[in-house]
Amino acid sequence: MKVEREDTYTQFHTPTVEATLYLLTVVTPPSMQELPFKALPGQILAPEFDLLEAPQTNITETKETTTSTDPTIVKYVCGTGTKLIQYPTKDAAGRDIEINVICSTKLGKVYSYEVAAPADYKSVDETRKVQFRTISVGSSELMEQTGGKSESNNNLPREGDLVLCRVSRISLQRANVEILAVNTKNVPIDGGVGTNGSGVSAVGGGSGAQTFSVSQASSDVGETFRGIIRSQDVRSTDRDKVVMIECFKPGDIVKAQVISLGDGNNYYLTTARNDLGVVFAKANNGAGGLMYATDWLSMTAPTSGVVEKRKCAKPF
Amino acid sequence: MNVQDRRRILGPVEAKPLAFPSINVAKSDDGESKEKTSSPPEFTDPTIRTSVLTNCNGSCILETPQLSLLSSIYGPKSTRSNLFESRCQINVIIKSSIFSSSELKELSSFLINVLESFVCLELYPKAGIDVFVNLNIEEVDELSWYIPYIIMSIVLGLVDAGIEISDLPGSGFNDNNVACFTKDGNEVIGIWKDKGETKGDEHFLESLEACKVQYLRIKELMSSYLLSQSDKAE
């Protein structure tokens, strides 16, 4: 299976540094239990803890002779499309025990990649090396392209997610918006291709550093989730002197970040960052042409030359 | 219709209310109706098709010689409720032309209970999932006979919609009993009994075993269909 993946990859792409890094992270090292290629909902994928076979050639090369013979422990972390469940089984002595296993909750291919240790992890035995791998299951093309690192359809907004929304109503204290699209990857503040040089390319091609999952709920019949941008969350300076009509107008498309799930009616959003704010707007309340941001406080329509005040997002 | 209603703009004073003559439905006397009252037919492997509707998140059509059933899944989408719900809310609506709405409502609440036990509700806070089941061709009089097929089509619809479920459950119908199983038959998530007499524990356990056999067959059909679908998609 690993050989097939390498062949098809190199057939269509010229190898670059990024491609080699991608291959190294996607190819699964040998473990006591091989992960299945595809999974059905309810299918057991792996136990929570497993052992990697210690590579035999390394023993002569490493300097620490005592720790290199112990196999590395792999701790699997649940990614999207998986769930941790208790699996009843028998231990070596024949007693009934329950062990934690990762099982799939979706239909799709199984992806596994290495991650850093989670912040709250306390190691029990310092002499053993522990590797953390995330398992995720999915069938979308975006997951295939990113090696399982992004979520696919049906993602609901969560705290910290970037969303694209349309302003439906303005008042002195808040702007009501309808959420149109959600991006779940944590993108750094500069919003660019990535400060470390690696980035995700958009599904349809191009260098979009962020991929938005467009909501399948129709805003025409009011099925979309709603949100509120309070006047104190519009910008980070002079928060109490905000005049809402100079920041947003109804119909504007705004990029915002979710700060709270809120109540049953509304998510709470913020645009208090350089890369958040109005992305698209039309002049004259929608009657004029499309405007482009000239600085963070104003937008201009090139066709008519009219300048309007908005709280703009720094362009990509 | 009250022609004297003072809240409405009324017609002329001499108007008479409309009266429709009562229609007597002539019962068909041919032998077909007698077959329907006898025991419901055995379980046959249905033909399955998923992703048939474009405007819903997931859908599934199941057909057998006596039945055609369409289930469509919409969600997770906004519920517009005032309260914050940390779990998803499931709603099931069944449409049929031969069963009464009170029976269908009871079956809906039973199905909601069954669905809540295997759909990963905590992943979809503040959202709702709507399940619509349309019994398009129904030639069997017994509502309980449809339940294994209904649950099968709902599960396939949920997988088609990409909604996370912790297992592929199924159910079996035997002797007026319907039992829903999960985890390879080790766990029962729902029991439905509408007609017939309660015969005692041993009879019920035999009936349960027969339902489990049907469940295992249904799970095999679903698994092979889903795997062949994902192979085709590549």
Short mmCIF file of C-alpha atoms in Angstrom, two decimals, chain A residues 37-38 40-42 80-83 103-107 109 153-154 156 216-217 222-226 261-267, chain B residues 57 75-84 120 123-127 159 161-168 223 226-227 230-231 234:
data_model
loop_
_atom_site.label_atom_id
_atom_site.label_comp_id
_atom_site.label_asym_id
_atom_site.label_seq_id
_atom_site.Cartn_x
_atom_site.Cartn_y
_atom_site.Cartn_z
CA PHE A 37 -6.92 1.34 4.64
CA LYS A 38 -10.64 2.12 4.73
CA LEU A 40 -16.81 1.86 8.16
CA PRO A 41 -18.62 3.52 11.06
CA GLY A 42 -18.15 1.38 14.16
CA THR A 80 -11.95 13.86 12.87
CA GLY A 81 -14.18 10.90 12.11
CA THR A 82 -12.99 8.83 15.08
CA LYS A 83 -14.05 8.26 18.66
CA CYS A 103 -13.09 3.41 16.44
CA SER A 104 -14.25 5.06 13.25
CA THR A 105 -17.45 7.08 13.08
CA LYS A 106 -17.43 7.77 9.37
CA LEU A 107 -17.03 6.00 6.04
CA LYS A 109 -10.02 6.35 4.15
CA ASN A 153 -18.07 18.85 5.24
CA ASN A 154 -20.58 19.66 7.92
CA LEU A 156 -20.10 23.65 12.75
CA GLN A 216 -24.76 23.65 2.90
CA ALA A 217 -27.56 25.38 4.76
CA GLY A 222 -32.90 31.24 6.93
CA GLU A 223 -31.35 27.85 7.67
CA THR A 224 -27.90 29.26 8.39
CA PHE A 225 -26.41 29.82 11.82
CA ARG A 226 -26.60 33.37 13.06
CA LEU A 261 -20.83 29.56 21.14
CA GLY A 262 -23.29 31.97 22.74
CA ASP A 263 -26.88 30.95 23.31
CA GLY A 264 -29.21 28.96 21.10
CA ASN A 265 -29.79 31.86 18.74
CA ASN A 266 -26.39 33.40 18.06
CA TYR A 267 -22.68 32.80 17.98
CA ASN B 57 -27.27 16.28 3.05
CA GLY B 75 -28.44 18.65 8.93
CA PRO B 76 -26.71 19.52 11.10
CA LYS B 77 -28.39 22.87 10.74
CA SER B 78 -29.51 25.71 12.97
CA THR B 79 -32.52 25.00 15.20
CA ARG B 80 -33.49 28.59 16.04
CA SER B 81 -34.22 27.67 19.63
CA ASN B 82 -33.61 30.18 22.40
CA LEU B 83 -31.82 27.77 24.66
CA PHE B 84 -28.26 26.61 24.26
CA CYS B 120 -22.49 11.33 18.03
CA LEU B 123 -20.17 16.89 18.12
CA TYR B 124 -23.02 19.07 16.90
CA PRO B 125 -24.05 21.55 19.62
CA LYS B 126 -26.80 24.04 18.89
CA ALA B 127 -27.73 22.12 15.76
CA VAL B 159 -23.46 7.81 6.49
CA ALA B 161 -24.61 12.83 4.93
CA GLY B 162 -21.25 12.44 6.68
CA ILE B 163 -22.83 12.62 10.13
CA GLU B 164 -20.67 10.74 12.63
CA ILE B 165 -22.26 7.60 14.06
CA SER B 166 -20.64 5.24 16.52
CA ASP B 167 -21.78 2.02 14.84
CA LEU B 168 -23.95 0.58 12.07
CA SER B 223 -21.25 -2.88 4.97
CA LEU B 226 -20.86 1.13 1.68
CA LEU B 227 -17.51 -0.42 0.79
CA SER B 230 -16.39 4.07 -1.66
CA ASP B 231 -14.49 1.85 -4.11
CA GLU B 234 -12.12 6.44 -6.33
#
